[in-house]
Amino acid sequence: MQEEKLIFGFDIGIASVGWAVLAENHIVDLGVRVFDKAETADKGESLNLQRRNARLVRRRLARRAWRLTKLARLLKRIGAIEDVNYFKTVPHFKDSTWELRKAALDRKLEPLEWARVIYHLCKHRGFHWFNKADEVKADDKDEGGKVKKGLAATKKLMDGKHYRTVAEMVLAEFPYSQRNKAGSYEKALSRVLLDEELKKLFEIQRQLGNTYTTVELETSIRGTGDCRSGLFWEQKPALSGQQMLDRIGRCTFERNGGPDGKGEYRAPKASFTAERHMWLTRLNNLKIIANGELRSLYLKELEFASMLPYNAGEKFTYKNLRVELHKAGFITENFRFAGMSYPSAQQKEDEKSKDPEESILVKLSAWHELRLHLKKKNLEAEWRQMSQDALAGNPEQLDNIAWVLSVYKEDEEIRSQLGKLALPGGSTMIEALLELNFDKFGSLSLKALRKIVPLMEQGKRYDEAVAEIPEYGHHSQIFIAGRGDYKYLPPLYSGRDKTGRMIFNDELNAPRNPVVLRSLNQARKVLNALVREYGSPFSVHIEMARDLSRPLDERRSIQKDQEEYRHRNDVLRDKFKEIFGRYPKRNEFEKYLLFREQDDQCPYCQKRIDVGRMLNDDNYVQIDHAIPYSRSFDDSRNNKVLVHASCNQNKGNRTVFEYLTSIGGEDGDLWSNFKAWVNSNKKYREAKRNRLLRKNYGKEESEGFKNRNLNDTRYICKFFKNFVEQYLQLVETSNAQRCVVLSGQLTAFLRAHWGLLKIREESDRHHALDAVVIAACSHGMVKRLTDYSKSKELKYLREGFLDP
């Protein structure tokens, strides 16, 4: 159908998918698909939450009704009642069943009375914790804590006043109302206590000659004493064991093997190896700025720092790391962590900021939870043995504990699985561990992590470690585009279960966030519709909203900051009008903001900027990128300064350090004065100061900056990229090796330079406009953009200039 090379561009947001089909020299088609967010507007809860809660209530009531029906059939079978529907057709009795339960302690009950007592106990059978861990974790802040408090109070009454059964206690303590009112749990009863009452009543009635108290009947009702069997205990268990494994995704890399040959299961996030991987990823990616130089930590510093969080509190901050590195003599105190939003001196004076180094660098939750819990249980020596083994490179025991506590949810199963691990402390350790449980899983298996983590211990970043494992290849380029077996992207769901609930396609390992899932599914539908209409694409380009996977409160916080930023700019525009009698143009306003920030001074030559001439002479001052755009693709305000045109033209595509030291040397006045001026400017944030004072900026740093500013590396972007590359067939003539996943910063830069106005308030059509820009932005476009920026930066330079 098509001979043209068609590129599909997608702008994927929370409630829209902008799309465009672009040929080599014209737009074929474009549009926007708008849909409702998969969350409530007020609380950000899943739209399905109410339906799911109602469905769970219906199922619970249906299971209870079926349990009571089975009980009624049993009572009819032994002759205690004549009709299975007796308790449904005669819902009210003149005398109280609570009184009958008390009377059963002292007299033989008639068959119908005895049937009523059994039915009453099985219908109102009290609360039971699924496992010890849930009971231990319940606190006063949630409903579980209130239940726990109520259960403890009624147990105390029973023991303190020596009541024979629960019914006797309830009638004595709460004679006028035996049931809890809504929101109150003062009369909460434990299922264990009620089971003890049932056991006692069977024994007494048997002694009194009641013929409906056989051992077979008691076993059918109370079970075998395991708190699981029998109609009294019958309950749908929590997802556990194999059921839980069916819900766990498979490893990104280890796609073969595993117990069923479908790939290794993902590792629990609570496992030592998974937490170690997370910490080493953060540590090896960490950059510091010392004396204007950006660098990673040296290997000796990394080795020292890698053990620090295990001996500190649960929350290990940047400040903790700073203090320890300085104390150990590895580094001087006057360094900064790169990428941190340090406040300006002005903000510090105005007390409008907090120290960013107080933020958490890493939180080894499971490690410290285990450590503190075992210490509390007097198992400190056993913990020391296991933890030292793990830190010495033998984490199997801690990993296995995390696996059991994450996969199994019932005490007996947990006890059985832990018993297979030969843990130090034996049964004492097992009983202590029953009070803990975990529930989250990562994206890699323990098998994969045990190959990757040792390489990261050597100071390699995650991507470098993965690249060294031959069978894994590049961590983000797992598939080659166009090699898929499908003309259309397959569904994210594999079908429905017998209740009608959608079942995820486990092979895809799709994100389970409902907002993200709906957006990705809508994008899939749009892509498939475009393939049906125009045939397979030559390539696919994607951009996703930055806030797509953020929770509602975080999105609202960002929105609030944006509104404050807009309001500040509106105030400054009004001030501009007051002074100059008109509103500023876009480029003028940006110059005006930088002019105010710099206190009317050119940073490079330290001479004054005349504001009147700035507005009337386009060739007087220019906006410059401190780190050249052609070498960084950083178009943020933190990388911009307003300078005299001659200074900008002389600087070319050098950093400020390269430019000023080429004239006067590193010890000369030009660089010294500039450094002093930057450090004394109270309005500059640390991020801007770092860019202006950057010394080393070679090829490696340049590539790192470019990659961060060009490519979006979030998990959801990588998922959709891999999804398209793994399954979608491209047109036969395509030589595309991968999907292009762009950052919003790059498309914003192109949109602005192409003169495309993005007016959000008018309609949703701006998403289609973005999609066209995204489709147009290829790797070739990035190369042309680099060359264009470079030629612009070098336009006025004298001969003999050395290009960095």
Coordinates of C-alpha atoms in Angstrom, one line a residue, residues 385-386 395-405 408 413-426 429-430 433:
Q385 CA 26.4 -14.6 61.6
M386 CA 23.9 -14.3 58.7
P395 CA 23.8 -13.8 50.9
E396 CA 21.9 -17.1 50.2
Q397 CA 20.4 -17.4 53.7
L398 CA 19.1 -13.8 53.8
D399 CA 17.9 -14.1 50.2
N400 CA 16.0 -17.3 51.0
I401 CA 14.4 -15.8 54.1
A402 CA 13.2 -12.8 52.1
W403 CA 11.8 -15.2 49.4
V404 CA 9.8 -17.2 51.9
L405 CA 8.4 -14.1 53.7
Y408 CA 4.2 -17.4 51.6
E413 CA 3.4 -22.6 55.2
I414 CA 6.0 -20.1 56.3
R415 CA 7.0 -22.3 59.2
S416 CA 7.4 -25.3 56.9
Q417 CA 9.4 -23.4 54.2
L418 CA 11.7 -21.7 56.8
G419 CA 12.3 -25.2 58.4
K420 CA 14.0 -26.3 55.1
L421 CA 16.6 -23.5 55.3
A422 CA 18.7 -24.8 58.3
L423 CA 18.7 -21.3 59.9
P424 CA 20.9 -20.5 62.9
G425 CA 18.7 -20.5 66.1
G426 CA 16.4 -23.2 64.8
M429 CA 14.5 -18.1 64.7
I430 CA 11.6 -19.5 62.7
L433 CA 10.6 -14.6 61.6

